[in-house]
Every structure is written in structure tokens, then in C-alpha cells.
Amino acid sequence: MSFEFEVLKKDDRTKARVGVLKTPHGDIPTPIFMPVGTRATVKTLSNNELLDLNTKIILSNTYHLFLRPGDELIKKAGGLHKFMNWKLPILTDSGGFQVFSLTENRQITEEGVHFRSHIDGSKVFLSPEKSISVQENLGSDIMMAFDECAPYPADYDYIKHSMDRTLRWLERCVNAKTRDDQALFGIVQGGMYKDLRKLSAIETCKFDLKGYAVGGLSVGEPIEVLKEMLDTCTDYMPEDKPRYHMGVGSPDYLFESVERGIDMADCVLPTRIARNGAAFTKYGRINLKNAKFTEDFTPIEEDCDCYACRNHTKAYIRHLVMNGEILGGRLLSLHNVRFLLKLMENIRKSVIDGNFLEYKEEFYKNYGYLD
Amino acid sequence: MSFEFEVLKKDDRTKARVGVLKTPHGDIPTPIFMPVGTRATVKTLSNNELLDLNTKIILSNTYHLFLRPGDELIKKAGGLHKFMNWKLPILTDSGGFQVFSLTENRQITEEGVHFRSHIDGSKVFLSPEKSISVQENLGSDIMMAFDECAPYPADYDYIKHSMDRTLRWLERCVNAKTRDDQALFGIVQGGMYKDLRKLSAIETCKFDLKGYAVGGLSVGEPIEVLKEMLDTCTDYMPEDKPRYHMGVGSPDYLFESVERGIDMADCVLPTRIARNGAAFTKYGRINLKNAKFTEDFTPIEEDCDCYACRNHTKAYIRHLVMNGEILGGRLLSLHNVRFLLKLMENIRKSVIDGNFLEYKEEFYKNYGYLD
């Protein structure tokens, strides 16, 4: 049955767990990292490459697809899966985050958000109902509720007001939803205020949904604050539903998220840093623009199973990056996405084997000093 | 034995022929189209994709690699094949064409060409000896002689003088060459003057080389002139050596070249027009930026076996192109390179089957009206 979520193993010492989420387009093992295909393409990569990397679900973006090419066109194509020929699950962001991060001159009202397109400046309106309508045209497996991702820092009253409105918008999303083959996830907000996070989690999870997300974190706050907020949220989110930490994709943040009971995460980080010449490694991030790689005829990681590491050296990839050759960003994207997917595979295995914390400790022992 | 060239079948009614050229990195069926990997990468494509497309040989560029990353670095990597991990044959251009088309403030002397790097403006010198030395460091299977690709139009005296110097430079290339595992091809020049083309062909082919090229055509002259010059050249080039028409890659020009006894051709056209949104089709070139493709949910070509056509619609590729998504240029590059390779496969088959002219006529019946 679609959207059934089963926890297969719980860690004894942390909130980490391993599970599986069923969707109309296939099962998703959790915890999972979801590569981001903002405009119906995970930047630089093809579908067959994503499958080779063992991608199980991708994320796409309501805001961007609504503006271009338009959700009506994608509906005519038979939905987003057919439009981009991606056969596995898709999660669509509601557009909330982008409306609040990419647009200017926005007017937030109870009804929704008026803003100007970041492409051509034209006037656009998004609301809970409109976001759901667009996401139904896209036909994603998992839709996200339309929320306000509040700025950081923001004062208590602003966050409280915003959080309350996000809850009212969630109710409108629930009422607007018409399709049974799509799940709707609510989003817990509450800024960096523990009591608001708790309240938001409790109120959001009162809606009987297929899953719940934590939004508005990793927006510039210290990691200790993020950990505390995340812990508070997941303490009040049901165990039998998937929990999605939005916008997180650095290796260390993924560990911290899983440790706090998170099952899903997404981020543009692996593909974005790739286009800038950078690669994840177990020792931290490296940038191939660094002259020390000029004559480095070894792969990014000797033991990585990605196409880039099996076939190419740092010296060659550096040459591509330094010359602005597209293959450079492609190879780095392949490696970086594989790095995070493999990390999550290893994390799943460690939870099953009962040594998640040991795996995390070992990872941290190496990680970071190159950053 | 390396660089043995065998003509397997000659067309009865034209100079077209089918053959095979043996190289240290594999056999090349001819006539063949060679995708161009200027900077040790066929733009946007990976090696495994090139192999999937049935690429048999790629071209790379002495001038670009000499400037960046430098031929000494590539030598340290074990040569260009190892540097880019391409296991099949590579032909390297001598740098002559680029020196005369990309650089400014050049001083052509008998000794060679002084010019300024198009990257950083630094002073550089290329000569026949230097070009061969760089190409030996690159370790390509086929090296090209350092020539002057004269401008068009140019007067008779200029072309005569330039052609004579190119012959003297060829002799110096022959003398500079030290490796037995690389073939050197001489280049027939002579501008748009039939007697000079004849003279250049005769004199160039007096050098006992593994193959000969025709350069300095398709530089802006009418196609009837190109045909006449090409015919003149190949009339005086030996039948038992491969003939390479440099810089040609539009479908119609490939037909005209093969008809005049050409065995090899290269061009950046398929990847360049791809990055601009355009695709080859049997009906002519189309540009996916054209609004008429917005809701076209069919592949670029229904009967094409490339990854793009087997997996994606014009509407999706158009969406990618309109949004500057790299996958758009990738998919179009895949299709366009496959289109030319497949065209040459079909041409080989038509020569073997004795119906080359019929195949050409049928092709022309469809081709061009979309251009």
C-alpha cells in the first residue's frame, strides 16, 4: 500500500532508525539523501547516471516549474515523471522556501504571497491552494505543504505569527488536496525557539498526514542550535511516520539529522559545490582548483565506486574545471551525489548492525580538517 | 601492423570507398567522422557515452593542450590517452589552424609562428619541430603536420608562398618525428586555386607518410568551389593511404567529401550547435528554442538510437535549453554526434551495398528544408 512507512530497526542509543517508505513509484529505503532536480533535472546529470548512483528519490521544485515551463505543460506531458522520464519517486517542494528566498517585493497576506518572478519580474501569486494545485499537476509522489520559511534571525513574535499562519495554511493544503496517489507532508517551523518548535511539531502532527518535515533550519544558525531545535521537533513527531529534514546535505549534518530521528534529507550542496570545482572526501571537502592537484594522478577517492573515481584522476578533473569544461562539473556532481548516497547506505547498515555511533565517531575522526 | 590502411570496397561510380585504418589503439572503419575533444574532452560528453555512440576515434588539439594544461604534464600522466582515459585512437591537430584562427599579433617567419596566447596574452612560439615535440608528448596515434591554414579569400601569390612554406614545414616535421608508434599526416593546401591544389597534393604526397589530409577548405567558399578543390586534391592523392578532410561535419558536406574519396572528417559542429540548442535531423537542422516545440512530446528523431531520443522529448529538451540547464546541451550533443556517426555507418554500408549515390540522393531529398 502506498505511503506505508515501516521502521525496520531502531538504534538502541539514539533516535536513529532504518525503515522503508512505499510510494506509487517504488520503495525508498530510509534514511535517504534526495538529490535536488530544481528544474526537473539534477544539474548536469542524466537519469541513467542517477540510477547508477543508486538514487532512490529525487526532489523537484514547485516554484521553478510553476514559472517555467509551467505546471499545465507538465500536466499535458502526463506529469513530471513522464515529462522528465524519471520512473522512481519524486518529492516536490511547495515553493514556500523559494518564494521567501528568491523573490523581491513580496507581500505576505493571510491568503498567500504576492511576488514578482525572479525570471521576468512578472506578478505572481502563490497560496496553499495554488501550491497544491501545481503539485497535483506535477504529480509528485510526495507534496510539501505551503509554508513560510521565516528569516534568521527573527524575533519571537514574528516567528510565532509566521508559525501560526503556516499551520492555518497547512489546513488549507489538506483541504485543497484531491489526489489519493500523492502524499502530503506538513512542515514544522518555529525558528530557533524551542517552545515554538515543540508547539509547531505538536500542532502539525495533529493533521493525519503521511509524513512530516522540519523546515527553517540550517539557515545560518550555529550547529548546536540546529541540533537542539531538531531534537525538540523529532521528540514530538510520531515514530510511525517518515521525518524529513529539509535542505540539509553536508555529511556532518546528515549524521546529526539521522541521530535525531530524521529519515529523509535533501540539498543542492553536492551539485552546487561540484560546479564550483569542489568534491566531498572522507577527509573533508577539497577544491580541485587548488594547484596542489595539478600533477595528482590519483582519483578523488581511491575506494569510491563512482564513474569519476573509477575512470579519472584529480589532475584531469582539475584540467577540466580550470578550463570551464562541462565534464568537470559532471564528474564532480557524480562523485558528490554518490558520496552522500553511499554515506546514507553506510549509515543504514550501521544502524542495522547496531554500531551507528561508532560509525559516526569514526567518520568524524577523519572528516573536516581539509575544509 | 599499425597504420596499415586497407581499402575493402570501392564505389563503381564515384571515388567513395570503404576501408579500415589500423592504429596502436584499435582499428578505424572508414569513412569515419571524428568527434572533436579540443581540450581532451568532447564537450559535455563522457568517454563511456562516446563509446556508446560508437565513436571509433576522437580528435584533440595541440594548440589548446600545449597552452593548458601543457604537454609536459600530459606526458607525465603517461600521454593523452591515459590523461583522459580514452582507450581508442586519438588524432591531434598540429595547432596550425588554431594559431592562425585564434591568436592575434602573430608573426609568421620561416622558422615558425610567434603569437600571443588567447588565454593570457603571453608570448608563445610554435614551429614544425615544436608541434611535433608537443604531439609526441601527447602520444596521439595520428599527428598532423604543422601548416598554415591560409585565410579566405587570399590572392594567388599569398597562397603560393604559404603553400610552399607549408611543404618546407612538412619536411621539417618529418625530420623532427622520432616515435614509430605515431603516424604523421601531411596537409594539402593551395587555397581556392586548382593548380596550386594539384601542386600541393603532388608535392605533399611525395613524402612517404601514413596518410594525407586536405586542409583550408570549408572556410567560407561556395560549396561548388569546395567540391572542385576537393576533387582536384584527391585526384592526386594515393589510393592506398587514408585521406582526411579537415574541419568538415555538416551532413551534406560529409556526403560530398566521401563522394570525392575522403576517408576521415572532423568538426566541432555537432557539439557546438548542441550547446546553442540545435539538433541535426534527417529533414535538416532544428533549434529547440523555437516555440513550436513547447508541447512537442516526441523525440528529436523517432528512429534514432541515441540516449536522448530513446528517453526524452523535444518539449523536455527545450525546457532544459531555455533554462540553461547543462543536460540540454548534453542530450543534444549525444544526438548530434550519434547522428553523424550513424550517417557515416550508413554511408559505409551503402558503399558496400553498391548504392552510395542512391543513398545520397535519398538523403538530399529530405534534407535541408528546415535549415
Coordinates of C-alpha atoms in Angstrom, one line a residue, chain B residues 19-363:
Chain B
G19 CA 38.3 0.8 -45.7
V20 CA 40.0 0.2 -42.3
L21 CA 42.9 2.0 -40.8
K22 CA 44.9 0.1 -38.1
T23 CA 46.3 2.1 -35.2
P24 CA 48.1 1.2 -32.0
H25 CA 44.8 1.8 -30.1
G26 CA 42.5 0.0 -32.5
D27 CA 41.0 -0.2 -36.0
I28 CA 39.1 2.6 -37.5
P29 CA 36.5 1.8 -40.1
T30 CA 36.4 4.4 -42.9
P31 CA 34.8 6.7 -43.9
I32 CA 34.6 7.9 -40.3
F33 CA 33.5 11.0 -38.5
M34 CA 35.8 12.0 -35.6
P35 CA 34.2 14.0 -32.7
V36 CA 36.4 16.8 -31.5
G37 CA 37.7 16.9 -28.0
T38 CA 39.6 20.2 -28.2
R39 CA 40.8 20.2 -24.6
A40 CA 40.9 16.5 -24.0
T41 CA 37.2 16.3 -23.6
V42 CA 34.4 16.1 -26.3
K43 CA 32.4 19.0 -24.9
T44 CA 29.8 17.8 -22.3
L45 CA 30.3 14.1 -23.1
S46 CA 31.9 11.4 -21.1
N47 CA 34.1 8.6 -22.5
N48 CA 31.5 5.9 -21.9
E49 CA 28.9 8.0 -23.7
L50 CA 31.3 8.4 -26.7
L51 CA 31.8 4.6 -26.8
D52 CA 28.0 4.1 -26.5
L53 CA 27.7 6.3 -29.6
N54 CA 30.1 4.0 -31.4
T55 CA 32.9 6.6 -31.6
K56 CA 36.0 5.0 -33.1
I57 CA 38.5 7.9 -32.9
I58 CA 38.5 11.3 -31.4
L59 CA 40.4 14.4 -32.3
S60 CA 42.2 16.6 -29.8
N61 CA 44.1 19.8 -30.1
T62 CA 47.8 20.5 -29.8
Y63 CA 47.4 24.3 -29.5
H64 CA 45.0 24.1 -26.6
L65 CA 46.7 21.4 -24.7
F66 CA 50.1 23.0 -25.2
L67 CA 48.8 26.1 -23.5
R68 CA 46.8 24.3 -20.9
P69 CA 47.5 22.1 -19.1
G70 CA 50.8 21.8 -21.0
D71 CA 52.1 18.8 -22.9
E72 CA 54.8 18.1 -20.2
L73 CA 52.0 17.5 -17.7
I74 CA 50.2 15.2 -20.1
K75 CA 53.5 13.3 -20.8
K76 CA 53.9 12.8 -17.0
A77 CA 50.4 11.4 -16.9
G78 CA 51.5 8.8 -19.4
G79 CA 50.2 10.6 -22.5
L80 CA 46.9 11.9 -23.6
H81 CA 45.2 8.5 -23.7
K82 CA 46.0 7.9 -20.1
F83 CA 45.4 11.6 -19.0
M84 CA 41.8 11.5 -20.3
N85 CA 41.4 7.7 -20.0
W86 CA 40.4 7.3 -23.7
K87 CA 41.4 3.9 -24.9
L88 CA 40.7 4.2 -28.6
P89 CA 42.7 6.1 -31.2
I90 CA 43.3 9.9 -31.0
L91 CA 44.3 12.2 -33.8
T92 CA 45.9 15.5 -32.8
D93 CA 45.7 18.6 -34.9
S94 CA 49.1 20.3 -35.2
G95 CA 48.0 23.7 -33.8
G96 CA 48.4 25.3 -37.2
F97 CA 44.8 26.1 -37.7
Q98 CA 44.3 27.5 -34.2
V99 CA 47.4 29.6 -34.3
F100 CA 46.0 31.2 -37.5
S101 CA 42.4 31.5 -36.3
L102 CA 42.5 32.2 -32.6
T103 CA 45.6 34.3 -32.0
E104 CA 46.4 37.9 -32.6
N105 CA 49.7 39.8 -33.3
R106 CA 51.2 36.7 -34.9
Q107 CA 54.4 36.9 -36.8
I108 CA 54.9 34.2 -39.4
T109 CA 58.5 33.5 -40.1
E110 CA 60.2 30.7 -42.0
E111 CA 61.2 29.4 -38.6
G112 CA 57.6 29.2 -37.2
V113 CA 54.9 31.4 -35.7
H114 CA 55.3 33.8 -32.8
F115 CA 51.9 34.7 -31.3
R116 CA 50.2 35.6 -28.1
S117 CA 48.2 33.1 -26.1
H118 CA 44.5 33.6 -26.4
I119 CA 44.2 32.8 -22.7
D120 CA 46.6 35.1 -21.0
G121 CA 48.3 37.1 -23.8
S122 CA 51.7 35.6 -23.1
K123 CA 54.2 35.2 -25.9
V124 CA 54.3 31.7 -27.4
F125 CA 56.2 30.2 -30.3
L126 CA 55.2 27.2 -32.4
S127 CA 57.2 25.7 -35.2
P128 CA 57.1 22.4 -37.1
E129 CA 59.6 20.9 -34.6
K130 CA 57.8 22.2 -31.6
S131 CA 54.4 21.0 -32.8
I132 CA 55.9 17.5 -33.4
S133 CA 57.5 17.6 -29.9
V134 CA 54.2 18.5 -28.3
Q135 CA 52.3 15.9 -30.3
E136 CA 54.9 13.3 -29.3
N137 CA 54.4 14.2 -25.6
L138 CA 50.7 13.9 -26.2
G139 CA 51.3 10.5 -27.8
S140 CA 48.4 10.7 -30.2
D141 CA 48.0 7.8 -32.8
I142 CA 47.9 10.3 -35.7
M143 CA 49.9 13.6 -35.6
M144 CA 49.2 16.3 -38.1
A145 CA 52.0 18.3 -39.8
F146 CA 52.3 22.0 -38.8
D147 CA 50.9 24.0 -41.7
E148 CA 49.5 27.4 -42.5
C149 CA 45.8 27.4 -43.0
A150 CA 45.7 30.4 -45.2
P151 CA 42.8 33.0 -45.0
Y152 CA 40.0 33.1 -47.4
P153 CA 39.9 35.0 -49.7
A154 CA 43.6 35.4 -50.4
D155 CA 45.4 36.2 -53.6
Y156 CA 47.4 33.7 -55.6
D157 CA 50.8 34.9 -54.6
Y158 CA 50.0 34.7 -50.9
I159 CA 48.6 31.2 -51.3
K160 CA 51.5 30.0 -53.4
H161 CA 54.0 31.4 -50.9
S162 CA 52.1 29.9 -48.0
M163 CA 51.7 26.5 -49.6
D164 CA 55.4 26.3 -50.4
R165 CA 56.3 27.1 -46.8
T166 CA 53.8 24.5 -45.6
L167 CA 55.7 22.0 -47.8
R168 CA 59.0 23.1 -46.3
W169 CA 57.5 22.8 -42.8
L170 CA 56.3 19.3 -43.6
E171 CA 59.8 18.3 -44.4
R172 CA 60.9 19.6 -41.0
C173 CA 58.0 17.7 -39.3
V174 CA 59.1 14.5 -41.0
N175 CA 62.7 15.1 -39.8
A176 CA 61.6 16.0 -36.2
K177 CA 59.5 12.9 -35.7
T178 CA 61.1 10.3 -33.5
R179 CA 58.4 7.8 -32.5
D180 CA 57.4 4.8 -34.5
D181 CA 54.0 4.3 -32.8
Q182 CA 52.6 7.5 -34.2
A183 CA 51.7 8.3 -37.7
L184 CA 52.3 11.7 -39.3
F185 CA 49.8 13.0 -41.9
G186 CA 50.8 15.8 -44.3
I187 CA 48.3 18.5 -45.2
V188 CA 47.4 19.6 -48.8
Q189 CA 46.8 23.3 -49.0
G190 CA 46.5 25.6 -52.0
G191 CA 43.5 27.8 -51.3
M192 CA 40.9 28.1 -54.0
Y193 CA 43.4 27.7 -56.9
K194 CA 43.1 24.5 -58.7
D195 CA 46.7 24.4 -60.0
L196 CA 48.0 25.1 -56.5
R197 CA 45.8 22.3 -55.0
K198 CA 47.2 19.9 -57.6
L199 CA 50.8 21.0 -57.0
S200 CA 50.3 20.8 -53.2
A201 CA 48.8 17.4 -53.4
I202 CA 51.6 16.0 -55.6
E203 CA 54.4 17.5 -53.5
T204 CA 52.8 16.6 -50.2
C205 CA 52.3 13.0 -51.3
K206 CA 55.9 12.7 -52.3
F207 CA 56.6 12.4 -48.6
D208 CA 56.2 8.7 -47.6
L209 CA 53.5 9.2 -44.9
K210 CA 50.8 7.1 -43.4
G211 CA 48.1 9.4 -44.6
Y212 CA 47.3 12.8 -46.1
A213 CA 44.8 15.5 -45.3
V214 CA 43.1 18.3 -47.2
G215 CA 43.1 21.5 -45.2
G216 CA 42.0 25.1 -45.8
L217 CA 38.6 24.2 -47.2
S218 CA 35.1 24.9 -45.8
V219 CA 36.4 28.3 -44.8
G220 CA 33.7 30.4 -46.3
E221 CA 33.9 29.4 -50.0
P222 CA 30.8 28.3 -52.0
I223 CA 30.2 24.5 -51.9
E224 CA 30.8 24.3 -55.6
V225 CA 34.3 25.6 -55.1
L226 CA 34.9 23.3 -52.2
K227 CA 33.8 20.3 -54.4
E228 CA 36.2 21.3 -57.2
M229 CA 39.2 21.8 -54.9
L230 CA 38.5 18.6 -53.1
D231 CA 38.2 16.7 -56.4
T232 CA 41.5 18.1 -57.5
C233 CA 43.2 17.2 -54.3
T234 CA 42.0 13.6 -54.1
D235 CA 42.8 13.1 -57.8
Y236 CA 46.4 13.4 -56.9
M237 CA 46.4 11.7 -53.5
P238 CA 47.4 8.0 -53.4
E239 CA 44.6 5.4 -53.3
D240 CA 46.3 3.3 -50.7
K241 CA 46.5 5.9 -48.0
P242 CA 43.8 7.4 -45.9
R243 CA 42.6 10.8 -46.9
Y244 CA 41.3 13.2 -44.2
H245 CA 39.2 16.3 -44.9
M246 CA 39.8 18.6 -42.0
G247 CA 37.1 20.6 -40.3
V248 CA 34.0 19.2 -42.1
G249 CA 31.0 18.0 -40.2
S250 CA 27.7 19.0 -41.7
P251 CA 25.8 16.0 -43.1
D252 CA 25.8 17.3 -46.7
Y253 CA 29.5 18.1 -46.6
L254 CA 30.2 14.6 -45.4
F255 CA 28.4 13.2 -48.4
E256 CA 30.3 15.4 -50.8
S257 CA 33.6 14.5 -49.1
V258 CA 33.1 10.8 -49.2
E259 CA 31.9 11.0 -52.8
R260 CA 35.3 12.6 -53.6
G261 CA 37.3 9.8 -51.9
I262 CA 37.6 11.2 -48.4
D263 CA 38.0 8.6 -45.5
M264 CA 38.1 10.8 -42.4
A265 CA 36.5 14.0 -41.3
D266 CA 36.2 16.0 -38.1
C267 CA 34.2 19.0 -36.9
V268 CA 33.1 20.8 -33.7
L269 CA 29.7 21.4 -35.4
P270 CA 27.7 18.7 -33.6
T271 CA 28.7 19.7 -30.1
R272 CA 28.8 23.4 -30.9
I273 CA 25.2 23.7 -32.3
A274 CA 24.1 21.4 -29.4
R275 CA 25.2 24.0 -26.9
N276 CA 23.2 26.5 -28.9
G277 CA 20.0 24.4 -28.7
A278 CA 20.2 22.9 -32.2
A279 CA 19.8 19.3 -33.4
F280 CA 20.5 17.5 -36.7
T281 CA 17.6 15.7 -38.2
K282 CA 17.1 13.9 -41.5
Y283 CA 15.0 16.9 -42.5
G284 CA 17.6 19.4 -41.6
R285 CA 18.7 21.3 -38.6
I286 CA 16.1 22.3 -35.9
N287 CA 16.5 24.6 -33.0
L288 CA 14.7 23.6 -29.9
K289 CA 14.4 27.2 -28.8
N290 CA 11.7 27.5 -31.4
A291 CA 8.4 27.9 -29.6
K292 CA 6.7 25.3 -31.8
F293 CA 8.5 22.6 -29.8
T294 CA 7.0 23.7 -26.5
E295 CA 4.4 21.0 -26.4
D296 CA 6.1 18.5 -28.7
F297 CA 6.2 15.3 -26.7
T298 CA 8.0 13.3 -29.3
P299 CA 11.8 12.7 -29.5
I300 CA 14.1 14.7 -31.8
E301 CA 14.0 11.7 -34.2
E302 CA 11.7 8.7 -33.6
D303 CA 14.1 6.2 -35.2
C304 CA 17.3 7.5 -33.6
D305 CA 19.0 5.1 -31.2
C306 CA 20.8 7.7 -29.1
Y307 CA 20.1 8.1 -25.4
A308 CA 18.4 11.5 -25.9
C309 CA 15.9 10.1 -28.5
R310 CA 15.2 6.9 -26.6
N311 CA 14.5 8.8 -23.3
H312 CA 13.4 12.3 -23.9
T313 CA 11.0 14.6 -25.7
K314 CA 11.6 17.8 -27.6
A315 CA 9.5 19.6 -25.0
Y316 CA 11.7 18.4 -22.2
I317 CA 14.9 19.2 -24.0
R318 CA 13.6 22.6 -25.0
H319 CA 12.7 23.2 -21.3
L320 CA 16.3 22.4 -20.4
V321 CA 17.8 24.6 -23.2
M322 CA 15.5 27.5 -22.3
N323 CA 16.7 27.3 -18.7
G324 CA 20.3 27.0 -19.5
E325 CA 20.4 23.5 -17.9
I326 CA 23.5 21.6 -18.8
L327 CA 21.7 18.4 -19.5
G328 CA 20.1 20.1 -22.5
G329 CA 23.4 20.6 -24.3
R330 CA 24.5 17.1 -23.2
L331 CA 21.4 15.5 -24.7
L332 CA 21.7 17.5 -27.9
S333 CA 25.5 16.7 -28.2
L334 CA 24.7 13.0 -27.7
H335 CA 22.1 13.1 -30.5
N336 CA 24.2 15.2 -32.9
V337 CA 27.4 13.2 -32.6
R338 CA 25.4 10.0 -32.9
F339 CA 23.6 11.5 -36.0
L340 CA 26.9 12.0 -37.8
L341 CA 28.4 8.7 -36.7
K342 CA 25.3 6.8 -37.8
L343 CA 25.3 8.8 -41.1
M344 CA 28.9 7.5 -41.7
E345 CA 27.8 4.0 -40.7
N346 CA 25.0 4.2 -43.3
I347 CA 27.4 5.6 -45.9
R348 CA 29.8 2.7 -45.3
K349 CA 27.0 0.3 -45.7
S350 CA 25.8 2.0 -48.9
V351 CA 29.2 1.8 -50.5
I352 CA 29.5 -1.9 -49.6
D353 CA 26.0 -2.5 -51.0
G354 CA 26.8 -0.5 -54.1
N355 CA 24.1 2.1 -53.7
F356 CA 26.0 5.1 -52.3
L357 CA 24.6 7.6 -54.8
E358 CA 21.1 6.3 -54.3
Y359 CA 21.5 6.7 -50.5
K360 CA 22.9 10.2 -51.0
E361 CA 20.1 11.2 -53.3
E362 CA 17.5 9.9 -50.8
F363 CA 19.2 11.8 -48.1

